mmCIF file of C-alpha atoms and ligand atoms in Angstrom:
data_model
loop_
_atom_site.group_PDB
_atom_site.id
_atom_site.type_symbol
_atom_site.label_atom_id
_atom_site.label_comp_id
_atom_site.label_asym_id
_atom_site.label_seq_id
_atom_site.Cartn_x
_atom_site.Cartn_y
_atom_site.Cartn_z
ATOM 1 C CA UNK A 1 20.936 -25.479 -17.999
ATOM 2 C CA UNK A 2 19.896 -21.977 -18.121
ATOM 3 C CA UNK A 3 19.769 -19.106 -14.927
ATOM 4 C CA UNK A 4 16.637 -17.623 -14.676
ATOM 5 C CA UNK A 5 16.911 -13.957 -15.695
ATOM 6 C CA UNK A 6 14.552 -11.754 -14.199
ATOM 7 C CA UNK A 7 12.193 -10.493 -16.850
ATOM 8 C CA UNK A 8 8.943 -9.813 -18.043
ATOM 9 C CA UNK A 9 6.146 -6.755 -18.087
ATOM 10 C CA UNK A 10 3.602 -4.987 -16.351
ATOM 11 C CA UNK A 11 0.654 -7.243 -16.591
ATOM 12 C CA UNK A 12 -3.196 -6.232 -16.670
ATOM 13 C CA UNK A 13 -4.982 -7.386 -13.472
ATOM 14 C CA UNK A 14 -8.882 -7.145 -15.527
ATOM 15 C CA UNK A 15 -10.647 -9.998 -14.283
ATOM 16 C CA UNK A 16 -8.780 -9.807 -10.880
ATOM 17 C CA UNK A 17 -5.279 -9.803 -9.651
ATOM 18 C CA UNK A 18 -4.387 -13.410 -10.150
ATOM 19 C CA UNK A 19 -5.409 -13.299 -13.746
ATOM 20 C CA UNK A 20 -1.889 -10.999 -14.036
ATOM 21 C CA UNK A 21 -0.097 -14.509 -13.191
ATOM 22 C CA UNK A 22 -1.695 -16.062 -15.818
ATOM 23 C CA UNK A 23 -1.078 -13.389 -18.115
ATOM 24 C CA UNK A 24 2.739 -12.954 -17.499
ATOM 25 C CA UNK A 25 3.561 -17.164 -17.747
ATOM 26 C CA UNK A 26 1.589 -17.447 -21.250
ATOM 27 C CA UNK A 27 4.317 -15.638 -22.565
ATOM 28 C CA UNK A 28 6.733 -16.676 -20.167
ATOM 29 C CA UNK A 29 7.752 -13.956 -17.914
ATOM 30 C CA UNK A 30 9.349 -14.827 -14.734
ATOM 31 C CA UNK A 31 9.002 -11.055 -12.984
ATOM 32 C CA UNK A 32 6.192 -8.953 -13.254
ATOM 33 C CA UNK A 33 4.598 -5.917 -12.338
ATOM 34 C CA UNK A 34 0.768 -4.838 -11.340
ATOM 35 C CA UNK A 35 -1.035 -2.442 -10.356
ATOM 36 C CA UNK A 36 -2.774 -3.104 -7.413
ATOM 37 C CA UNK A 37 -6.288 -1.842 -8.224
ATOM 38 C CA UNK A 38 -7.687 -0.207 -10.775
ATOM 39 C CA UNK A 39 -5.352 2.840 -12.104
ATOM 40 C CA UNK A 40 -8.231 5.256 -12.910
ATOM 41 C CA UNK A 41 -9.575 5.550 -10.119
ATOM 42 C CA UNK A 42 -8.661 7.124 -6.409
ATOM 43 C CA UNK A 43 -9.991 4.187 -3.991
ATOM 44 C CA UNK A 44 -11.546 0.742 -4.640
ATOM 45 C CA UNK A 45 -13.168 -1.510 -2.534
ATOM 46 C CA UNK A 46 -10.719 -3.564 -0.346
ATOM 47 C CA UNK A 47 -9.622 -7.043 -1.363
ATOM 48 C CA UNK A 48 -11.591 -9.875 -0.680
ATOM 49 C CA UNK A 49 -10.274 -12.596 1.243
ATOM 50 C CA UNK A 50 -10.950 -15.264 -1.602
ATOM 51 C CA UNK A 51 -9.156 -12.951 -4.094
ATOM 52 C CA UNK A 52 -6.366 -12.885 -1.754
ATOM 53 C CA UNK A 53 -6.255 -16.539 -1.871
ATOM 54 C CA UNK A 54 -6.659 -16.776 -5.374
ATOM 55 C CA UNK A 55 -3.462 -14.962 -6.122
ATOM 56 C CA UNK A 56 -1.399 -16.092 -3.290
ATOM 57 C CA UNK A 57 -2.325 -19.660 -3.964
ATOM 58 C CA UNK A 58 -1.977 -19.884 -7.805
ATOM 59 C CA UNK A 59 -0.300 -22.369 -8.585
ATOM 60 C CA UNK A 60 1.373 -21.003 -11.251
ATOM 61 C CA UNK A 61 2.569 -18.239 -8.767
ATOM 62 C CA UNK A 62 6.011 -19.923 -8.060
ATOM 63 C CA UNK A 63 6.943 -19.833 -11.557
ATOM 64 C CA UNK A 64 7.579 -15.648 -11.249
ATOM 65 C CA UNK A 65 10.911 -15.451 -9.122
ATOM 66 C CA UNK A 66 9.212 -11.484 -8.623
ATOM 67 C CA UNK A 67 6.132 -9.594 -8.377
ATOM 68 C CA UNK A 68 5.663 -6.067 -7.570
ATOM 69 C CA UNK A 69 3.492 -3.515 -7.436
ATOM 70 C CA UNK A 70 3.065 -0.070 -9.473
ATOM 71 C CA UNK A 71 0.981 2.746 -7.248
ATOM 72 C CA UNK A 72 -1.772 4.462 -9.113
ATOM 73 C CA UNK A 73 -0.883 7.764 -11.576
ATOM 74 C CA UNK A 74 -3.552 9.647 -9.727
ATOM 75 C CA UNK A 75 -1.093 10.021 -6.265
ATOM 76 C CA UNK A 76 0.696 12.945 -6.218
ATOM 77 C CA UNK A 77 2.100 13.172 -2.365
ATOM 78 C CA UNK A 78 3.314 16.641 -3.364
ATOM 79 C CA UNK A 79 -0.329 17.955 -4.875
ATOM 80 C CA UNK A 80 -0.822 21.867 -3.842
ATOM 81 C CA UNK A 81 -4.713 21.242 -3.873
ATOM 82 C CA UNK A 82 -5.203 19.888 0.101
ATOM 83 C CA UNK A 83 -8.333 17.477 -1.185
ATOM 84 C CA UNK A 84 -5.935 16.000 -3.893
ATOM 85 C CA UNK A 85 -3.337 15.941 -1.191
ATOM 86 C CA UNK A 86 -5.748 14.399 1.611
ATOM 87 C CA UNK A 87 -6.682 11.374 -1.398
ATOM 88 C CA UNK A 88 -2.794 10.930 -2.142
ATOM 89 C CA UNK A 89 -2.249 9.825 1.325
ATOM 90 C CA UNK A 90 -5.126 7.826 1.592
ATOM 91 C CA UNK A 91 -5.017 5.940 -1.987
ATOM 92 C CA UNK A 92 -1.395 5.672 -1.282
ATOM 93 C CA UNK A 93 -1.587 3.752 2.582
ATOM 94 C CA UNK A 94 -4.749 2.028 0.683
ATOM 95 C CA UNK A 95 -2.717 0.821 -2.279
ATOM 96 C CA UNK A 96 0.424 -0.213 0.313
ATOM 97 C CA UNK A 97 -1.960 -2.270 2.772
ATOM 98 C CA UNK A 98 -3.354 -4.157 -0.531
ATOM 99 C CA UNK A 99 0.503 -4.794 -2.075
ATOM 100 C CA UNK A 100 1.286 -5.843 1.271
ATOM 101 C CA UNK A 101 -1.853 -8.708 1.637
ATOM 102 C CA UNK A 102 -0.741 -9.565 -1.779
ATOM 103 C CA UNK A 103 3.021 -10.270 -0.382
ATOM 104 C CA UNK A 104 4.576 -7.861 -2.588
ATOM 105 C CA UNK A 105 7.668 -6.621 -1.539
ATOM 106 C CA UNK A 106 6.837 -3.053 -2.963
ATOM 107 C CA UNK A 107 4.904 -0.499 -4.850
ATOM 108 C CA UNK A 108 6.342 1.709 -7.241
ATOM 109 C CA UNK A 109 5.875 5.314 -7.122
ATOM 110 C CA UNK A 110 6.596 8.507 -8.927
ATOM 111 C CA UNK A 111 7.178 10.471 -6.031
ATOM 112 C CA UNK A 112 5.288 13.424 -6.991
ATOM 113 C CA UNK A 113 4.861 17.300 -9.207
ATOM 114 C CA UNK A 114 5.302 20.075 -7.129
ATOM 115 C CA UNK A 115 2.675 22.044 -9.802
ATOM 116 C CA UNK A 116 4.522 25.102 -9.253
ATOM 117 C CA UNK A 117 5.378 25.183 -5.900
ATOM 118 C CA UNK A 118 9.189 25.004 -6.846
ATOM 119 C CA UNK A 119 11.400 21.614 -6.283
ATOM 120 C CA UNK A 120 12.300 22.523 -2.878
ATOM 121 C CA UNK A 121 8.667 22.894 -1.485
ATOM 122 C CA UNK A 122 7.694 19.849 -3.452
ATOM 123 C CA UNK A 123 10.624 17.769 -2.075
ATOM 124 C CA UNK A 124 9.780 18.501 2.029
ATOM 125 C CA UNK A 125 5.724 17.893 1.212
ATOM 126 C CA UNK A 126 7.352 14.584 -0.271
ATOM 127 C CA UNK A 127 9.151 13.709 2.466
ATOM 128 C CA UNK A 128 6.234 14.973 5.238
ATOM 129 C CA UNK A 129 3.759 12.824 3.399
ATOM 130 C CA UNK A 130 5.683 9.550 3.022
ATOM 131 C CA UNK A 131 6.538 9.908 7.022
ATOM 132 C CA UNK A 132 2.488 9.970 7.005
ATOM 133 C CA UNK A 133 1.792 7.133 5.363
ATOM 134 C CA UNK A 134 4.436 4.884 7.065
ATOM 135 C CA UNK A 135 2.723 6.148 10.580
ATOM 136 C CA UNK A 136 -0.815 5.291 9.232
ATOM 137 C CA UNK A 137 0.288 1.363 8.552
ATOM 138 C CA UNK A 138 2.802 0.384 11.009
ATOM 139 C CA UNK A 139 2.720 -2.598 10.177
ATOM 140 C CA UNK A 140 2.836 -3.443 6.546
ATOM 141 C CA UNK A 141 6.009 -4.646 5.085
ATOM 142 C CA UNK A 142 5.690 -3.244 1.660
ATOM 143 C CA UNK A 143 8.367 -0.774 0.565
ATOM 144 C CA UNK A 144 7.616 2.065 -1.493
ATOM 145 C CA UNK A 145 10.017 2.612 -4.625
ATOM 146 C CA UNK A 146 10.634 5.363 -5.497
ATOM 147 C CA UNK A 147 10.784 5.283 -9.244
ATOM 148 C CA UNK A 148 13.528 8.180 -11.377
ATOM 149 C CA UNK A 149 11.116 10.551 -13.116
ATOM 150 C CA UNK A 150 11.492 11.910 -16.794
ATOM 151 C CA UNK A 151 11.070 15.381 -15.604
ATOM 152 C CA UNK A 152 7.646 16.296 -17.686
ATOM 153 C CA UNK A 153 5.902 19.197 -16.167
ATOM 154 C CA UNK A 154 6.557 19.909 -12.221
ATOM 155 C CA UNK A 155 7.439 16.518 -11.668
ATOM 156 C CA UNK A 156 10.346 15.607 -9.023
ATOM 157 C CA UNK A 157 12.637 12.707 -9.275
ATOM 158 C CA UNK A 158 14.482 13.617 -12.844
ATOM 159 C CA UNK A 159 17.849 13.633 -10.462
ATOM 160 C CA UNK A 160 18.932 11.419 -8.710
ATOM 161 C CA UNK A 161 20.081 14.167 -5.909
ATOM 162 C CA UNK A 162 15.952 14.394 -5.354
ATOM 163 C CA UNK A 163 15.799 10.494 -4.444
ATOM 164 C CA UNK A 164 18.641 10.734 -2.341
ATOM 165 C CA UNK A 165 17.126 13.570 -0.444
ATOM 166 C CA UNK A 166 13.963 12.201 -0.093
ATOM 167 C CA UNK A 167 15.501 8.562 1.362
ATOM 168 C CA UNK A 168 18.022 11.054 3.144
ATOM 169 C CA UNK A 169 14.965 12.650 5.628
ATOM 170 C CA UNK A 170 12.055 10.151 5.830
ATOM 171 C CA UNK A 171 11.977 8.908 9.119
ATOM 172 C CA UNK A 172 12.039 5.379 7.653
ATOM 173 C CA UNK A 173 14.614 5.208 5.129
ATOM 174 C CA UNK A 174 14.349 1.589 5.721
ATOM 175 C CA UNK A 175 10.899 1.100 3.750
ATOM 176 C CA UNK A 176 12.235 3.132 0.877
ATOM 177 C CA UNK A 177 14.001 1.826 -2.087
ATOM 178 C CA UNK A 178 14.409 2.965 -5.641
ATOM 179 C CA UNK A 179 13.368 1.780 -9.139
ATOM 180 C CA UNK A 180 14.722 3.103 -12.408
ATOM 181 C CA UNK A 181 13.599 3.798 -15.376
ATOM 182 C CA UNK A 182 15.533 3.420 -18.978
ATOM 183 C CA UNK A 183 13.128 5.798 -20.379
ATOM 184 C CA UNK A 184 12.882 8.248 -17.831
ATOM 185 C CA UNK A 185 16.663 8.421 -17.498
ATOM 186 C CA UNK A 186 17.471 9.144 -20.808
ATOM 187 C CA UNK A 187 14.389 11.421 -21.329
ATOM 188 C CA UNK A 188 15.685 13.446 -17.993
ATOM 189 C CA UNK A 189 18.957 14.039 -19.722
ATOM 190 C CA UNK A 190 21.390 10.837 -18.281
ATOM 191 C CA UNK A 191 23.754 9.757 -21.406
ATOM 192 C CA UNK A 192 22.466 5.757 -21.850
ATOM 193 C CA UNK A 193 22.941 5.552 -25.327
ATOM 194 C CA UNK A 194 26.316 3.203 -25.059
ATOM 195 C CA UNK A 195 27.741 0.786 -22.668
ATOM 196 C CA UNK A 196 30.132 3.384 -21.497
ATOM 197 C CA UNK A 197 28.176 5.944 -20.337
ATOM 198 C CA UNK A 198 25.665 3.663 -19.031
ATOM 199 C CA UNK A 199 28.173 2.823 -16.432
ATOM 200 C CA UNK A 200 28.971 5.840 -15.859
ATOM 201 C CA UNK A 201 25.242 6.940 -15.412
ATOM 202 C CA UNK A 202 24.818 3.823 -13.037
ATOM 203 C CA UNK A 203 28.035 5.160 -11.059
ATOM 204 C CA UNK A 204 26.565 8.288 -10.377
ATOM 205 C CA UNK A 205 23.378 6.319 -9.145
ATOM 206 C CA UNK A 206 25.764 4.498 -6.920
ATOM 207 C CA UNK A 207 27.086 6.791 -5.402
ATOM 208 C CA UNK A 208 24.628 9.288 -5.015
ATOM 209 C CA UNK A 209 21.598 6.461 -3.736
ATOM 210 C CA UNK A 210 23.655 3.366 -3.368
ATOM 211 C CA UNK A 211 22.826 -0.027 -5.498
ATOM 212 C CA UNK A 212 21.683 -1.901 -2.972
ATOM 213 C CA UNK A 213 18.667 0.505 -2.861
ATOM 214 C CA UNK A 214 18.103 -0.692 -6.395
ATOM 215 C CA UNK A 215 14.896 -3.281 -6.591
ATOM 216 C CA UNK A 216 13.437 -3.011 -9.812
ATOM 217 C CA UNK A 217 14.045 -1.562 -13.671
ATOM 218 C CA UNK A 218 11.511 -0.334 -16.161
ATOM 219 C CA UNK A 219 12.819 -1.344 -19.265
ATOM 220 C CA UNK A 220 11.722 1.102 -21.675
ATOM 221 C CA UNK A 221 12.833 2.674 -24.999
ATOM 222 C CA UNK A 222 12.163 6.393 -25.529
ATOM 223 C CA UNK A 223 10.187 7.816 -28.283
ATOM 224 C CA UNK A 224 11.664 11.527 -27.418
ATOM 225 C CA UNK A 225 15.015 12.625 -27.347
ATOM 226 C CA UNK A 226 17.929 12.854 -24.749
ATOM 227 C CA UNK A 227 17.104 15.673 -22.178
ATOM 228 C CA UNK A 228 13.545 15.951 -23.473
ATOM 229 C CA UNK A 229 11.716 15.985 -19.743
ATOM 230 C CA UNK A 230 9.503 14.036 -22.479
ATOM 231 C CA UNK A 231 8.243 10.506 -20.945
ATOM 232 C CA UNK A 232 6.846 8.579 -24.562
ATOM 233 C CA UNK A 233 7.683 4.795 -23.855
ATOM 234 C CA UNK A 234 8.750 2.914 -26.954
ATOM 235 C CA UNK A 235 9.478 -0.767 -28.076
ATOM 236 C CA UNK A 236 12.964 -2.113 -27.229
ATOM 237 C CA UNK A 237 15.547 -0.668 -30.300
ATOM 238 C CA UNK A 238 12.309 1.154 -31.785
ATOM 239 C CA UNK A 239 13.289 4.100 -29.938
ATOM 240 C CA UNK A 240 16.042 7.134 -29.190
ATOM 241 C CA UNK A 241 18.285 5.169 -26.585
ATOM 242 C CA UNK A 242 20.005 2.495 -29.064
ATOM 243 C CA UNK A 243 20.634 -1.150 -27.437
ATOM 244 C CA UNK A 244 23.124 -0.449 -25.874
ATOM 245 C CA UNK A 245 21.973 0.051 -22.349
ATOM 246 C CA UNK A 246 19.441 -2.713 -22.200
ATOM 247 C CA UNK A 247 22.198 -5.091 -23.821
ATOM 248 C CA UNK A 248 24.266 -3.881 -20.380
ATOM 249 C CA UNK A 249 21.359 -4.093 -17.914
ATOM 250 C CA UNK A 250 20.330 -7.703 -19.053
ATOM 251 C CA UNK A 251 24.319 -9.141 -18.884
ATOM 252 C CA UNK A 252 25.831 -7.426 -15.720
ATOM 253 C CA UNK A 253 26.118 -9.316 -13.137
ATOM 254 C CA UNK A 254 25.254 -6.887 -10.447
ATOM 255 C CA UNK A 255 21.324 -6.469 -12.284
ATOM 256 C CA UNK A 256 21.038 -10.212 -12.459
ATOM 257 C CA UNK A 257 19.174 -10.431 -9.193
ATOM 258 C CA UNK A 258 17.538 -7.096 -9.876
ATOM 259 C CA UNK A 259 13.915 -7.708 -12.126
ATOM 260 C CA UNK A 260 12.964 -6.297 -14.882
ATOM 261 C CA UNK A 261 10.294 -4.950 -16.565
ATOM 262 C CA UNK A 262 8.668 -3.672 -19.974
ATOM 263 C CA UNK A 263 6.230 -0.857 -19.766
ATOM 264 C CA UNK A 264 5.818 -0.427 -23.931
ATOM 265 C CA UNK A 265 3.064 -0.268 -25.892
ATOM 266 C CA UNK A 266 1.116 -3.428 -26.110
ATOM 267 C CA UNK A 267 -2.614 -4.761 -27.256
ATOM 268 C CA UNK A 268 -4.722 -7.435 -25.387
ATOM 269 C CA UNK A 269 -2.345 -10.328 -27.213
ATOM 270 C CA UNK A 270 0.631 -9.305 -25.911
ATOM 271 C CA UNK A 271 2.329 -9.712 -28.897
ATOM 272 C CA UNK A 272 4.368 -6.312 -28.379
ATOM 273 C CA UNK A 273 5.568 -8.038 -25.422
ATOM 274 C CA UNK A 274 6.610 -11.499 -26.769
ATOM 275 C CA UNK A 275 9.040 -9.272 -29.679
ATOM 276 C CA UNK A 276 10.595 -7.451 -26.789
ATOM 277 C CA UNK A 277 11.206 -10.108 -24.618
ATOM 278 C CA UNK A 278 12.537 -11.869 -27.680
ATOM 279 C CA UNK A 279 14.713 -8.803 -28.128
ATOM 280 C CA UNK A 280 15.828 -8.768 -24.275
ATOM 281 C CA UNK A 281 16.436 -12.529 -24.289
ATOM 282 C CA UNK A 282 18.508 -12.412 -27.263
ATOM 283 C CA UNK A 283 20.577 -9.042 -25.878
ATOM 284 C CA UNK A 284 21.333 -11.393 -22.788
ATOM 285 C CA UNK A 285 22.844 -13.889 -24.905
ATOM 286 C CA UNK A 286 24.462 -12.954 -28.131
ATOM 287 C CA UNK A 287 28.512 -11.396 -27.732
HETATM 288 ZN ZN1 ZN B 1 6.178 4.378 -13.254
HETATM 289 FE FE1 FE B 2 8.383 3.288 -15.290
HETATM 290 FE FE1 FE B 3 7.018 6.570 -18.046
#
C-alpha cells in the first residue's frame, strides 16, 4: 500500500477549466494547480454555471487530493500607474470570486513590484490593497497565497520579513497564507542547495511566517544562479539548486500534507512533466 504524496503541475485550463482535471490524472498527478482564467488577459467573462458544474462534478475530480489556483501575472496590487492599480484590484476580487465557485481553497499570488517606489511604499500599497479586496467579497472563502518572490526587478516578496509584514497588517490575516517557491528561493539568495541548509532556510521561514501558514510549494529548479534576483524555471536536477532540496521537501514529514507543484518547461504532451514527476517520485523513495 502506498500514501498518496501530494504532487503534480500546473495544468492548462484551454478548452475550459475541467479539462485541467483531465490533464493532470493522464499523467497521474494527484495535486494541481490552474489558473483561473485566461493569464493574458485583465478580465474575462464570468463562469458559467454549466462550467461550474462541469469541473465540480468531474468525476475524475476526487482523484486530486488538491487543487488550487494561480492569480494572473498581469496583477500587480502595488502598480504606481492608478489605472493598472484600479484593474489589479478588480482582476484580483474577479479571479478570487471565480477560485472560490470553483471550491479552491486559494489563489496564488506574487504580491506585487513596487516599480520604483522603494520596498517600503510598495509593502503598505500591498497591504491597503489586499484589505480592499477582502472588503469587496465578504464572503468568499478563498485565501490568497502569497507566493516568495525571486526578487527580479522591483518585485517584493524575495524575504521572507516582506510576507511576514504583509500577513502582520492586513486586517484579515486569516485569509492569507503563503506558498513557496524552490526557484524563487534560491534565485533570491536562500542557501537550498543541500539538506542542511534547506532546513535551515525552512527554519527561518518558521519562524519568521510560521509553517502552518505554509499551503502549497512550487517545485522548481533554477536555470540562474544563487542570489541572482533571476526567476528562469528549470527541469528537476537540470538546474543550479542540486537535488538536494526537492529530495527533502518530497520525504519530510511535515510537507507530506503540504502539495506540490512543477512549474517547468513543458510542451502540449506533457512529457517534461511525466520525467519530473518520475524524478520527484523516485527522490521520495530511494535512501
Ligand atoms: Zn507564481
Ligand atoms: Fe511559482
Ligand atoms: Fe517563477
Amino acid at each position: 500500500m502506498t500514501k498518496t504524496i501530494l504532487v503534480g503541475a500546473h495544468m492548462s485550463i484551454r478548452g475550459g477549466v475541467s479539462m485541467a482535471i483531465e490533464r493532470a490524472r493522464s499523467i497521474r498527478c494527484t495535486a494541481m494547480q490552474i489558473f483561473v482564467k485566461n493569464n493574458m488577459q485583465w478580465f474575462a467573462r464570468p463562469l458559467r454555471s454549466e462550467e461550474i458544474r462541469a469541473f465540480l462534478d468531474h468525476v475524475q475530480r476526487g482523484e486530486l487530493s488538491s487543487i488550487f489556483g494561480h492569480a494572473n501575472y498581469l496583477i500587480n496590487l502595488a502598480a504606481t500607474n492608478p489605472q493598472f492599480h484600479a484593474n489589479s484590484i478588480r482582476a484580483l476580487s474577479e479571479e478570487l470570486t471565480r477560485a472560490d465557485q470553483l471550491e479552491l481553497p486559494f489563489l496564488v499570488l506574487h504580491p506585487g513590484a513596487h516599480l520604483g517606489a522603494g520596498e517600503e511604499v510598495g509593502l503598505e500599497k500591498i497591504i491597503d490593497s489586499i484589505d480592499e479586496v477582502f472588503r469587496k467579497i465578504p464572503h468568499v472563502k478563498t485565501k490568497i497565497a502569497l507566493e516568495t518572490t525571486a526578487g527580479q526587478g522591483s518585485c517584493i516578496g524575495h524575504r521572507f520579513e516582506h510576507l511576514a509584514f504583509i500577513i502582520a497588517n492586513v486586517r484579515e490575516p486569516e485569509r492569507v497564507c503563503v506558498c513557496l517557491d524552490t526557484a524563487h528561493l534560491f534565485a533570491a539568495g536562500y542557501d537550498i542547495s543541500s539538506e542542511h541548509s534547506t532546513r535551515k532556510t525552512l527554519r527561518e521561514f518558521d519562524g519568521m511566517i510560521g509553517l502552518d501558514r505554509l499551503v502549497a510549494i512550487h517545485l522548481n529548479d533554477s536555470k540562474t544562479a544563487r542570489g541572482s534576483r533571476v526567476d528562469r524555471h528549470e527541469h528537476i536536477g537540470k538546474g543550479r539548486i542540486g537535488l538536494d532540496a526537492f529530495r527533502f521537501i518530497m520525504r519530510d514529514r511535515r510537507f507530506r500534507k503540504i502539495p506540490k507543484v512543477l512549474e517547468t518547461p513543458k510542451g502540449k504532451d506533457l512529457r517534461e512533466d511525466v520525467m519530473n514527476l518520475k524524478t520527484l517520485h523516485r527522490l521520495a523513495k530511494t535512501r
